[in-house]
mmCIF file with all atom_site columns, C-alpha atoms in Angstrom:
data_model
loop_
_atom_site.group_PDB
_atom_site.id
_atom_site.type_symbol
_atom_site.label_atom_id
_atom_site.label_alt_id
_atom_site.label_comp_id
_atom_site.label_asym_id
_atom_site.label_entity_id
_atom_site.label_seq_id
_atom_site.pdbx_PDB_ins_code
_atom_site.Cartn_x
_atom_site.Cartn_y
_atom_site.Cartn_z
_atom_site.occupancy
_atom_site.B_iso_or_equiv
_atom_site.pdbx_formal_charge
_atom_site.auth_seq_id
_atom_site.auth_comp_id
_atom_site.auth_asym_id
_atom_site.auth_atom_id
_atom_site.pdbx_PDB_model_num
ATOM 1   C CA . UNK L 1 1   ? 0.000   0.000   0.000   1.00 0.00 ? 1   UNK L CA 1
ATOM 2   C CA . UNK L 1 2   ? 1.553   3.302   -1.100  1.00 0.00 ? 2   UNK L CA 1
ATOM 3   C CA . UNK L 1 3   ? 0.707   6.623   0.514   1.00 0.00 ? 3   UNK L CA 1
ATOM 4   C CA . UNK L 1 4   ? 1.847   10.111  -0.339  1.00 0.00 ? 4   UNK L CA 1
ATOM 5   C CA . UNK L 1 5   ? 3.824   11.510  2.636   1.00 0.00 ? 5   UNK L CA 1
ATOM 6   C CA . UNK L 1 6   ? 2.085   14.188  4.702   1.00 0.00 ? 6   UNK L CA 1
ATOM 7   C CA . UNK L 1 7   ? 4.353   16.982  3.543   1.00 0.00 ? 7   UNK L CA 1
ATOM 8   C CA . UNK L 1 8   ? 4.107   20.752  3.891   1.00 0.00 ? 8   UNK L CA 1
ATOM 9   C CA . UNK L 1 9   ? 2.725   20.978  0.358   1.00 0.00 ? 9   UNK L CA 1
ATOM 10  C CA . UNK L 1 10  ? -0.105  18.574  1.220   1.00 0.00 ? 10  UNK L CA 1
ATOM 11  C CA . UNK L 1 11  ? -0.696  20.409  4.482   1.00 0.00 ? 11  UNK L CA 1
ATOM 12  C CA . UNK L 1 12  ? -1.411  23.549  2.461   1.00 0.00 ? 12  UNK L CA 1
ATOM 13  C CA . UNK L 1 13  ? -4.291  21.692  0.795   1.00 0.00 ? 13  UNK L CA 1
ATOM 14  C CA . UNK L 1 14  ? -6.101  21.323  4.097   1.00 0.00 ? 14  UNK L CA 1
ATOM 15  C CA . UNK L 1 15  ? -5.432  24.252  6.477   1.00 0.00 ? 15  UNK L CA 1
ATOM 16  C CA . UNK L 1 16  ? -6.916  23.407  9.862   1.00 0.00 ? 16  UNK L CA 1
ATOM 17  C CA . UNK L 1 17  ? -7.453  27.035  10.913  1.00 0.00 ? 17  UNK L CA 1
ATOM 18  C CA . UNK L 1 18  ? -9.414  28.117  7.838   1.00 0.00 ? 18  UNK L CA 1
ATOM 19  C CA . UNK L 1 19  ? -13.147 28.666  8.419   1.00 0.00 ? 19  UNK L CA 1
ATOM 20  C CA . UNK L 1 20  ? -15.312 27.566  5.503   1.00 0.00 ? 20  UNK L CA 1
ATOM 21  C CA . UNK L 1 21  ? -18.715 26.046  4.827   1.00 0.00 ? 21  UNK L CA 1
ATOM 22  C CA . UNK L 1 22  ? -19.212 22.392  5.731   1.00 0.00 ? 22  UNK L CA 1
ATOM 23  C CA . UNK L 1 23  ? -19.618 21.333  2.084   1.00 0.00 ? 23  UNK L CA 1
ATOM 24  C CA . UNK L 1 24  ? -16.413 23.122  1.067   1.00 0.00 ? 24  UNK L CA 1
ATOM 25  C CA . UNK L 1 25  ? -14.567 21.526  3.974   1.00 0.00 ? 25  UNK L CA 1
ATOM 26  C CA . UNK L 1 26  ? -15.630 18.048  2.867   1.00 0.00 ? 26  UNK L CA 1
ATOM 27  C CA . UNK L 1 27  ? -14.605 18.698  -0.745  1.00 0.00 ? 27  UNK L CA 1
ATOM 28  C CA . UNK L 1 28  ? -11.189 19.941  0.395   1.00 0.00 ? 28  UNK L CA 1
ATOM 29  C CA . UNK L 1 29  ? -10.790 17.012  2.784   1.00 0.00 ? 29  UNK L CA 1
ATOM 30  C CA . UNK L 1 30  ? -11.451 14.483  0.020   1.00 0.00 ? 30  UNK L CA 1
ATOM 31  C CA . UNK L 1 31  ? -8.755  16.091  -2.138  1.00 0.00 ? 31  UNK L CA 1
ATOM 32  C CA . UNK L 1 32  ? -6.363  15.915  0.811   1.00 0.00 ? 32  UNK L CA 1
ATOM 33  C CA . UNK L 1 33  ? -7.129  12.492  2.239   1.00 0.00 ? 33  UNK L CA 1
ATOM 34  C CA . UNK L 1 34  ? -8.431  10.229  -0.539  1.00 0.00 ? 34  UNK L CA 1
ATOM 35  C CA . UNK L 1 35  ? -6.377  10.827  -3.661  1.00 0.00 ? 35  UNK L CA 1
ATOM 36  C CA . UNK L 1 36  ? -3.511  8.542   -2.621  1.00 0.00 ? 36  UNK L CA 1
ATOM 37  C CA . UNK L 1 37  ? -5.591  5.561   -1.482  1.00 0.00 ? 37  UNK L CA 1
ATOM 38  C CA . UNK L 1 38  ? -4.918  2.547   -3.711  1.00 0.00 ? 38  UNK L CA 1
ATOM 39  C CA . UNK L 1 39  ? -5.686  -1.153  -3.659  1.00 0.00 ? 39  UNK L CA 1
ATOM 40  C CA . UNK L 1 40  ? -8.851  -2.390  -1.921  1.00 0.00 ? 40  UNK L CA 1
ATOM 41  C CA . UNK L 1 41  ? -10.646 0.625   -0.437  1.00 0.00 ? 41  UNK L CA 1
ATOM 42  C CA . UNK L 1 42  ? -13.772 0.488   1.720   1.00 0.00 ? 42  UNK L CA 1
ATOM 43  C CA . UNK L 1 43  ? -16.026 3.570   1.680   1.00 0.00 ? 43  UNK L CA 1
ATOM 44  C CA . UNK L 1 44  ? -18.174 3.332   4.810   1.00 0.00 ? 44  UNK L CA 1
ATOM 45  C CA . UNK L 1 45  ? -21.577 4.984   4.674   1.00 0.00 ? 45  UNK L CA 1
ATOM 46  C CA . UNK L 1 46  ? -20.906 5.831   1.037   1.00 0.00 ? 46  UNK L CA 1
ATOM 47  C CA . UNK L 1 47  ? -24.220 7.697   0.722   1.00 0.00 ? 47  UNK L CA 1
ATOM 48  C CA . UNK L 1 48  ? -24.514 9.453   -2.632  1.00 0.00 ? 48  UNK L CA 1
ATOM 49  C CA . UNK L 1 49  ? -21.022 8.440   -3.763  1.00 0.00 ? 49  UNK L CA 1
ATOM 50  C CA . UNK L 1 50  ? -19.283 11.759  -3.069  1.00 0.00 ? 50  UNK L CA 1
ATOM 51  C CA . UNK L 1 51  ? -15.940 10.065  -2.370  1.00 0.00 ? 51  UNK L CA 1
ATOM 52  C CA . UNK L 1 52  ? -15.795 8.116   -5.631  1.00 0.00 ? 52  UNK L CA 1
ATOM 53  C CA . UNK L 1 53  ? -14.552 11.023  -7.741  1.00 0.00 ? 53  UNK L CA 1
ATOM 54  C CA . UNK L 1 54  ? -11.585 11.684  -5.442  1.00 0.00 ? 54  UNK L CA 1
ATOM 55  C CA . UNK L 1 55  ? -10.263 8.108   -5.440  1.00 0.00 ? 55  UNK L CA 1
ATOM 56  C CA . UNK L 1 56  ? -7.591  6.995   -7.941  1.00 0.00 ? 56  UNK L CA 1
ATOM 57  C CA . UNK L 1 57  ? -8.918  5.016   -10.895 1.00 0.00 ? 57  UNK L CA 1
ATOM 58  C CA . UNK L 1 58  ? -6.950  1.939   -9.808  1.00 0.00 ? 58  UNK L CA 1
ATOM 59  C CA . UNK L 1 59  ? -8.648  1.793   -6.399  1.00 0.00 ? 59  UNK L CA 1
ATOM 60  C CA . UNK L 1 60  ? -10.963 -1.221  -6.096  1.00 0.00 ? 60  UNK L CA 1
ATOM 61  C CA . UNK L 1 61  ? -13.721 0.414   -4.086  1.00 0.00 ? 61  UNK L CA 1
ATOM 62  C CA . UNK L 1 62  ? -16.299 -1.325  -1.918  1.00 0.00 ? 62  UNK L CA 1
ATOM 63  C CA . UNK L 1 63  ? -19.191 0.944   -0.924  1.00 0.00 ? 63  UNK L CA 1
ATOM 64  C CA . UNK L 1 64  ? -20.862 0.060   2.377   1.00 0.00 ? 64  UNK L CA 1
ATOM 65  C CA . UNK L 1 65  ? -24.301 1.663   2.748   1.00 0.00 ? 65  UNK L CA 1
ATOM 66  C CA . UNK L 1 66  ? -27.364 0.605   4.788   1.00 0.00 ? 66  UNK L CA 1
ATOM 67  C CA . UNK L 1 67  ? -29.903 2.932   3.090   1.00 0.00 ? 67  UNK L CA 1
ATOM 68  C CA . UNK L 1 68  ? -31.769 1.165   0.257   1.00 0.00 ? 68  UNK L CA 1
ATOM 69  C CA . UNK L 1 69  ? -32.242 4.283   -1.899  1.00 0.00 ? 69  UNK L CA 1
ATOM 70  C CA . UNK L 1 70  ? -28.561 5.179   -1.644  1.00 0.00 ? 70  UNK L CA 1
ATOM 71  C CA . UNK L 1 71  ? -27.613 1.579   -2.465  1.00 0.00 ? 71  UNK L CA 1
ATOM 72  C CA . UNK L 1 72  ? -29.505 1.808   -5.761  1.00 0.00 ? 72  UNK L CA 1
ATOM 73  C CA . UNK L 1 73  ? -27.770 5.067   -6.649  1.00 0.00 ? 73  UNK L CA 1
ATOM 74  C CA . UNK L 1 74  ? -24.348 3.709   -5.734  1.00 0.00 ? 74  UNK L CA 1
ATOM 75  C CA . UNK L 1 75  ? -24.850 0.632   -7.902  1.00 0.00 ? 75  UNK L CA 1
ATOM 76  C CA . UNK L 1 76  ? -25.615 2.884   -10.855 1.00 0.00 ? 76  UNK L CA 1
ATOM 77  C CA . UNK L 1 77  ? -22.609 5.108   -10.146 1.00 0.00 ? 77  UNK L CA 1
ATOM 78  C CA . UNK L 1 78  ? -20.169 2.198   -9.849  1.00 0.00 ? 78  UNK L CA 1
ATOM 79  C CA . UNK L 1 79  ? -21.517 0.079   -12.721 1.00 0.00 ? 79  UNK L CA 1
ATOM 80  C CA . UNK L 1 80  ? -18.608 1.002   -15.016 1.00 0.00 ? 80  UNK L CA 1
ATOM 81  C CA . UNK L 1 81  ? -15.882 1.100   -12.366 1.00 0.00 ? 81  UNK L CA 1
ATOM 82  C CA . UNK L 1 82  ? -13.618 -1.981  -12.458 1.00 0.00 ? 82  UNK L CA 1
ATOM 83  C CA . UNK L 1 83  ? -13.637 -3.976  -9.235  1.00 0.00 ? 83  UNK L CA 1
ATOM 84  C CA . UNK L 1 84  ? -16.343 -1.844  -7.577  1.00 0.00 ? 84  UNK L CA 1
ATOM 85  C CA . UNK L 1 85  ? -19.097 -3.372  -5.472  1.00 0.00 ? 85  UNK L CA 1
ATOM 86  C CA . UNK L 1 86  ? -21.856 -2.164  -3.170  1.00 0.00 ? 86  UNK L CA 1
ATOM 87  C CA . UNK L 1 87  ? -22.718 -3.880  0.116   1.00 0.00 ? 87  UNK L CA 1
ATOM 88  C CA . UNK L 1 88  ? -26.041 -3.004  1.819   1.00 0.00 ? 88  UNK L CA 1
ATOM 89  C CA . UNK L 1 89  ? -24.945 -3.281  5.454   1.00 0.00 ? 89  UNK L CA 1
ATOM 90  C CA . UNK L 1 90  ? -24.250 -1.155  8.557   1.00 0.00 ? 90  UNK L CA 1
ATOM 91  C CA . UNK L 1 91  ? -20.795 -0.270  9.840   1.00 0.00 ? 91  UNK L CA 1
ATOM 92  C CA . UNK L 1 92  ? -21.365 -2.282  13.021  1.00 0.00 ? 92  UNK L CA 1
ATOM 93  C CA . UNK L 1 93  ? -21.585 -5.542  11.027  1.00 0.00 ? 93  UNK L CA 1
ATOM 94  C CA . UNK L 1 94  ? -19.429 -5.398  7.897   1.00 0.00 ? 94  UNK L CA 1
ATOM 95  C CA . UNK L 1 95  ? -19.801 -8.471  5.630   1.00 0.00 ? 95  UNK L CA 1
ATOM 96  C CA . UNK L 1 96  ? -16.113 -8.628  4.701   1.00 0.00 ? 96  UNK L CA 1
ATOM 97  C CA . UNK L 1 97  ? -13.304 -10.991 5.659   1.00 0.00 ? 97  UNK L CA 1
ATOM 98  C CA . UNK L 1 98  ? -10.698 -10.069 8.243   1.00 0.00 ? 98  UNK L CA 1
ATOM 99  C CA . UNK L 1 99  ? -7.753  -8.036  6.903   1.00 0.00 ? 99  UNK L CA 1
ATOM 100 C CA . UNK L 1 100 ? -9.295  -7.683  3.438   1.00 0.00 ? 100 UNK L CA 1
ATOM 101 C CA . UNK L 1 101 ? -8.999  -3.902  2.896   1.00 0.00 ? 101 UNK L CA 1
ATOM 102 C CA . UNK L 1 102 ? -5.958  -1.687  2.290   1.00 0.00 ? 102 UNK L CA 1
ATOM 103 C CA . UNK L 1 103 ? -7.744  1.519   3.333   1.00 0.00 ? 103 UNK L CA 1
ATOM 104 C CA . UNK L 1 104 ? -11.056 2.669   4.796   1.00 0.00 ? 104 UNK L CA 1
ATOM 105 C CA . UNK L 1 105 ? -12.889 5.979   4.342   1.00 0.00 ? 105 UNK L CA 1
ATOM 106 C CA . UNK L 1 106 ? -15.239 7.075   7.135   1.00 0.00 ? 106 UNK L CA 1
ATOM 107 C CA . UNK L 1 107 ? -16.955 10.432  6.620   1.00 0.00 ? 107 UNK L CA 1
ATOM 108 C CA . UNK L 1 108 ? -19.999 11.567  8.645   1.00 0.00 ? 108 UNK L CA 1
ATOM 109 C CA . UNK L 1 109 ? -20.713 7.970   9.697   1.00 0.00 ? 109 UNK L CA 1
ATOM 110 C CA . UNK L 1 110 ? -19.842 7.495   13.363  1.00 0.00 ? 110 UNK L CA 1
ATOM 111 C CA . UNK L 1 111 ? -22.297 10.222  14.417  1.00 0.00 ? 111 UNK L CA 1
ATOM 112 C CA . UNK L 1 112 ? -25.116 7.829   13.492  1.00 0.00 ? 112 UNK L CA 1
ATOM 113 C CA . UNK L 1 113 ? -23.540 4.497   14.449  1.00 0.00 ? 113 UNK L CA 1
ATOM 114 C CA . UNK L 1 114 ? -25.596 2.644   17.047  1.00 0.00 ? 114 UNK L CA 1
ATOM 115 C CA . UNK L 1 115 ? -22.359 1.550   18.762  1.00 0.00 ? 115 UNK L CA 1
ATOM 116 C CA . UNK L 1 116 ? -19.225 3.563   17.965  1.00 0.00 ? 116 UNK L CA 1
ATOM 117 C CA . UNK L 1 117 ? -16.883 1.144   19.711  1.00 0.00 ? 117 UNK L CA 1
ATOM 118 C CA . UNK L 1 118 ? -18.262 -1.811  17.756  1.00 0.00 ? 118 UNK L CA 1
ATOM 119 C CA . UNK L 1 119 ? -18.043 0.185   14.516  1.00 0.00 ? 119 UNK L CA 1
ATOM 120 C CA . UNK L 1 120 ? -14.373 0.969   15.135  1.00 0.00 ? 120 UNK L CA 1
ATOM 121 C CA . UNK L 1 121 ? -13.684 -2.672  16.021  1.00 0.00 ? 121 UNK L CA 1
ATOM 122 C CA . UNK L 1 122 ? -15.194 -3.709  12.674  1.00 0.00 ? 122 UNK L CA 1
ATOM 123 C CA . UNK L 1 123 ? -13.149 -1.118  10.769  1.00 0.00 ? 123 UNK L CA 1
ATOM 124 C CA . UNK L 1 124 ? -9.998  -2.327  12.521  1.00 0.00 ? 124 UNK L CA 1
ATOM 125 C CA . UNK L 1 125 ? -10.892 -5.960  11.757  1.00 0.00 ? 125 UNK L CA 1
ATOM 126 C CA . UNK L 1 126 ? -11.323 -5.515  7.996   1.00 0.00 ? 126 UNK L CA 1
ATOM 127 C CA . UNK L 1 127 ? -8.126  -3.471  7.557   1.00 0.00 ? 127 UNK L CA 1
ATOM 128 C CA . UNK L 1 128 ? -4.926  -5.237  6.595   1.00 0.00 ? 128 UNK L CA 1
ATOM 129 C CA . UNK L 1 129 ? -1.948  -4.711  8.931   1.00 0.00 ? 129 UNK L CA 1
ATOM 130 C CA . UNK L 1 130 ? -0.381  -1.417  7.897   1.00 0.00 ? 130 UNK L CA 1
ATOM 131 C CA . UNK L 1 131 ? -3.667  -0.186  6.405   1.00 0.00 ? 131 UNK L CA 1
ATOM 132 C CA . UNK L 1 132 ? -5.150  3.201   7.194   1.00 0.00 ? 132 UNK L CA 1
ATOM 133 C CA . UNK L 1 133 ? -8.510  4.630   8.159   1.00 0.00 ? 133 UNK L CA 1
ATOM 134 C CA . UNK L 1 134 ? -9.108  8.234   7.041   1.00 0.00 ? 134 UNK L CA 1
ATOM 135 C CA . UNK L 1 135 ? -11.905 10.024  8.821   1.00 0.00 ? 135 UNK L CA 1
ATOM 136 C CA . UNK L 1 136 ? -13.840 13.289  8.821   1.00 0.00 ? 136 UNK L CA 1
ATOM 137 C CA . UNK L 1 137 ? -16.631 13.416  11.382  1.00 0.00 ? 137 UNK L CA 1
ATOM 138 C CA . UNK L 1 138 ? -18.669 16.202  12.915  1.00 0.00 ? 138 UNK L CA 1
ATOM 139 C CA . UNK L 1 139 ? -18.330 15.796  16.652  1.00 0.00 ? 139 UNK L CA 1
ATOM 140 C CA . UNK L 1 140 ? -19.380 17.090  20.035  1.00 0.00 ? 140 UNK L CA 1
ATOM 141 C CA . UNK L 1 141 ? -18.111 20.514  21.045  1.00 0.00 ? 141 UNK L CA 1
ATOM 142 C CA . UNK L 1 142 ? -15.951 20.967  24.134  1.00 0.00 ? 142 UNK L CA 1
ATOM 143 C CA . UNK L 1 143 ? -17.605 20.073  27.422  1.00 0.00 ? 143 UNK L CA 1
ATOM 144 C CA . UNK L 1 144 ? -19.185 22.985  29.272  1.00 0.00 ? 144 UNK L CA 1
ATOM 145 C CA . UNK L 1 145 ? -19.664 25.138  26.153  1.00 0.00 ? 145 UNK L CA 1
ATOM 146 C CA . UNK L 1 146 ? -22.974 26.521  24.950  1.00 0.00 ? 146 UNK L CA 1
ATOM 147 C CA . UNK L 1 147 ? -22.389 24.738  21.633  1.00 0.00 ? 147 UNK L CA 1
ATOM 148 C CA . UNK L 1 148 ? -22.236 21.369  23.425  1.00 0.00 ? 148 UNK L CA 1
ATOM 149 C CA . UNK L 1 149 ? -25.487 22.165  25.218  1.00 0.00 ? 149 UNK L CA 1
ATOM 150 C CA . UNK L 1 150 ? -27.070 23.179  21.923  1.00 0.00 ? 150 UNK L CA 1
ATOM 151 C CA . UNK L 1 151 ? -25.948 19.930  20.281  1.00 0.00 ? 151 UNK L CA 1
ATOM 152 C CA . UNK L 1 152 ? -27.581 17.923  23.034  1.00 0.00 ? 152 UNK L CA 1
ATOM 153 C CA . UNK L 1 153 ? -30.764 19.978  22.682  1.00 0.00 ? 153 UNK L CA 1
ATOM 154 C CA . UNK L 1 154 ? -31.147 19.326  18.951  1.00 0.00 ? 154 UNK L CA 1
ATOM 155 C CA . UNK L 1 155 ? -29.927 15.713  19.043  1.00 0.00 ? 155 UNK L CA 1
ATOM 156 C CA . UNK L 1 156 ? -33.414 14.083  19.253  1.00 0.00 ? 156 UNK L CA 1
ATOM 157 C CA . UNK L 1 157 ? -34.627 15.987  16.185  1.00 0.00 ? 157 UNK L CA 1
ATOM 158 C CA . UNK L 1 158 ? -31.378 15.369  14.317  1.00 0.00 ? 158 UNK L CA 1
ATOM 159 C CA . UNK L 1 159 ? -31.520 11.629  14.975  1.00 0.00 ? 159 UNK L CA 1
ATOM 160 C CA . UNK L 1 160 ? -35.067 11.532  13.601  1.00 0.00 ? 160 UNK L CA 1
ATOM 161 C CA . UNK L 1 161 ? -34.501 13.744  10.551  1.00 0.00 ? 161 UNK L CA 1
ATOM 162 C CA . UNK L 1 162 ? -30.952 12.761  9.532   1.00 0.00 ? 162 UNK L CA 1
ATOM 163 C CA . UNK L 1 163 ? -30.699 8.954   9.600   1.00 0.00 ? 163 UNK L CA 1
ATOM 164 C CA . UNK L 1 164 ? -29.814 8.718   13.280  1.00 0.00 ? 164 UNK L CA 1
ATOM 165 C CA . UNK L 1 165 ? -27.193 11.494  13.308  1.00 0.00 ? 165 UNK L CA 1
ATOM 166 C CA . UNK L 1 166 ? -26.361 12.652  16.837  1.00 0.00 ? 166 UNK L CA 1
ATOM 167 C CA . UNK L 1 167 ? -24.242 15.849  16.785  1.00 0.00 ? 167 UNK L CA 1
ATOM 168 C CA . UNK L 1 168 ? -23.315 15.411  20.457  1.00 0.00 ? 168 UNK L CA 1
ATOM 169 C CA . UNK L 1 169 ? -21.424 12.110  20.043  1.00 0.00 ? 169 UNK L CA 1
ATOM 170 C CA . UNK L 1 170 ? -17.958 12.138  21.629  1.00 0.00 ? 170 UNK L CA 1
ATOM 171 C CA . UNK L 1 171 ? -16.310 10.509  18.622  1.00 0.00 ? 171 UNK L CA 1
ATOM 172 C CA . UNK L 1 172 ? -12.821 11.657  19.589  1.00 0.00 ? 172 UNK L CA 1
ATOM 173 C CA . UNK L 1 173 ? -12.990 9.672   22.824  1.00 0.00 ? 173 UNK L CA 1
ATOM 174 C CA . UNK L 1 174 ? -14.112 6.583   20.896  1.00 0.00 ? 174 UNK L CA 1
ATOM 175 C CA . UNK L 1 175 ? -11.178 6.974   18.502  1.00 0.00 ? 175 UNK L CA 1
ATOM 176 C CA . UNK L 1 176 ? -8.700  7.362   21.361  1.00 0.00 ? 176 UNK L CA 1
ATOM 177 C CA . UNK L 1 177 ? -9.832  4.168   23.110  1.00 0.00 ? 177 UNK L CA 1
ATOM 178 C CA . UNK L 1 178 ? -9.935  2.099   19.895  1.00 0.00 ? 178 UNK L CA 1
ATOM 179 C CA . UNK L 1 179 ? -7.252  -0.378  18.810  1.00 0.00 ? 179 UNK L CA 1
ATOM 180 C CA . UNK L 1 180 ? -6.017  1.991   16.096  1.00 0.00 ? 180 UNK L CA 1
ATOM 181 C CA . UNK L 1 181 ? -2.751  3.898   16.233  1.00 0.00 ? 181 UNK L CA 1
ATOM 182 C CA . UNK L 1 182 ? -3.354  7.624   15.710  1.00 0.00 ? 182 UNK L CA 1
ATOM 183 C CA . UNK L 1 183 ? -1.206  9.066   12.914  1.00 0.00 ? 183 UNK L CA 1
ATOM 184 C CA . UNK L 1 184 ? -2.925  12.440  12.604  1.00 0.00 ? 184 UNK L CA 1
ATOM 185 C CA . UNK L 1 185 ? -5.732  14.017  14.640  1.00 0.00 ? 185 UNK L CA 1
ATOM 186 C CA . UNK L 1 186 ? -7.147  17.530  14.351  1.00 0.00 ? 186 UNK L CA 1
ATOM 187 C CA . UNK L 1 187 ? -10.226 19.411  15.424  1.00 0.00 ? 187 UNK L CA 1
ATOM 188 C CA . UNK L 1 188 ? -11.510 21.772  12.749  1.00 0.00 ? 188 UNK L CA 1
ATOM 189 C CA . UNK L 1 189 ? -14.341 24.315  12.897  1.00 0.00 ? 189 UNK L CA 1
ATOM 190 C CA . UNK L 1 190 ? -16.495 24.602  9.784   1.00 0.00 ? 190 UNK L CA 1
ATOM 191 C CA . UNK L 1 191 ? -18.963 27.407  9.203   1.00 0.00 ? 191 UNK L CA 1
ATOM 192 C CA . UNK L 1 192 ? -22.525 26.117  9.431   1.00 0.00 ? 192 UNK L CA 1
ATOM 193 C CA . UNK L 1 193 ? -26.050 27.608  9.568   1.00 0.00 ? 193 UNK L CA 1
ATOM 194 C CA . UNK L 1 194 ? -26.404 31.061  11.126  1.00 0.00 ? 194 UNK L CA 1
ATOM 195 C CA . UNK L 1 195 ? -22.623 31.501  10.969  1.00 0.00 ? 195 UNK L CA 1
ATOM 196 C CA . UNK L 1 196 ? -22.004 28.956  13.729  1.00 0.00 ? 196 UNK L CA 1
ATOM 197 C CA . UNK L 1 197 ? -18.640 27.187  13.851  1.00 0.00 ? 197 UNK L CA 1
ATOM 198 C CA . UNK L 1 198 ? -19.419 23.470  13.831  1.00 0.00 ? 198 UNK L CA 1
ATOM 199 C CA . UNK L 1 199 ? -16.689 21.204  15.290  1.00 0.00 ? 199 UNK L CA 1
ATOM 200 C CA . UNK L 1 200 ? -15.270 18.455  13.061  1.00 0.00 ? 200 UNK L CA 1
ATOM 201 C CA . UNK L 1 201 ? -12.634 15.812  13.659  1.00 0.00 ? 201 UNK L CA 1
ATOM 202 C CA . UNK L 1 202 ? -10.092 14.844  10.993  1.00 0.00 ? 202 UNK L CA 1
ATOM 203 C CA . UNK L 1 203 ? -8.123  11.691  11.727  1.00 0.00 ? 203 UNK L CA 1
ATOM 204 C CA . UNK L 1 204 ? -5.725  9.329   10.017  1.00 0.00 ? 204 UNK L CA 1
ATOM 205 C CA . UNK L 1 205 ? -5.562  6.048   11.919  1.00 0.00 ? 205 UNK L CA 1
ATOM 206 C CA . UNK L 1 206 ? -3.475  2.949   11.266  1.00 0.00 ? 206 UNK L CA 1
ATOM 207 C CA . UNK L 1 207 ? -3.711  -0.727  11.979  1.00 0.00 ? 207 UNK L CA 1
ATOM 208 C CA . UNK L 1 208 ? -0.169  -1.600  12.931  1.00 0.00 ? 208 UNK L CA 1
ATOM 209 C CA . UNK L 1 209 ? 1.369   -4.907  11.780  1.00 0.00 ? 209 UNK L CA 1
ATOM 210 C CA . UNK L 1 210 ? 1.502   -7.531  14.488  1.00 0.00 ? 210 UNK L CA 1
ATOM 211 C CA . UNK L 1 211 ? 4.876   -8.651  15.782  1.00 0.00 ? 211 UNK L CA 1
ATOM 212 C CA . UNK L 1 212 ? 4.640   -12.062 14.102  1.00 0.00 ? 212 UNK L CA 1
ATOM 213 C CA . UNK L 1 213 ? 3.980   -10.650 10.606  1.00 0.00 ? 213 UNK L CA 1
#
């Protein structure tokens, strides 16, 4: 598995301090994090297929998506892509063999996972030793802030309207207690409705090779 080094030139593609709209942040993140993923790549919660255009043409992409309407769209989008497949399943129960993926993409998924710890265990399980998980998630604000209180207030409506999304999930804590090794971890604020700065977490995580490999 070959990855482009995280150099100063790549850093300029994804400035953590820059405030921009959520959509623009996600577009910029894909250009930063996905364009050097090769081999067998799992796109978790692939949704409308936004990540497909950023992946190299030689990536053999597997789209994991539990929503039936999105599954139909993804199958149409990937029909002409060599090696592509679509699996209608949740992140907590991935129908793939152990150590079968070179890389995993996880964008705006863990906020709606029924069990974040189980989801991260599954992502770790399907990655090959040395493989990477690249992640962009909107996450809970700092404890004690008015933003955190607001996230908790709107969480019931958000879960109902947005496929189970809970904006108050402490995804960073789940990442830190997972079996992954953290390569890169940043909190980023993206400009959302009413000019609010919405907290996001960018992470690059690795499954380290075992000692007997």
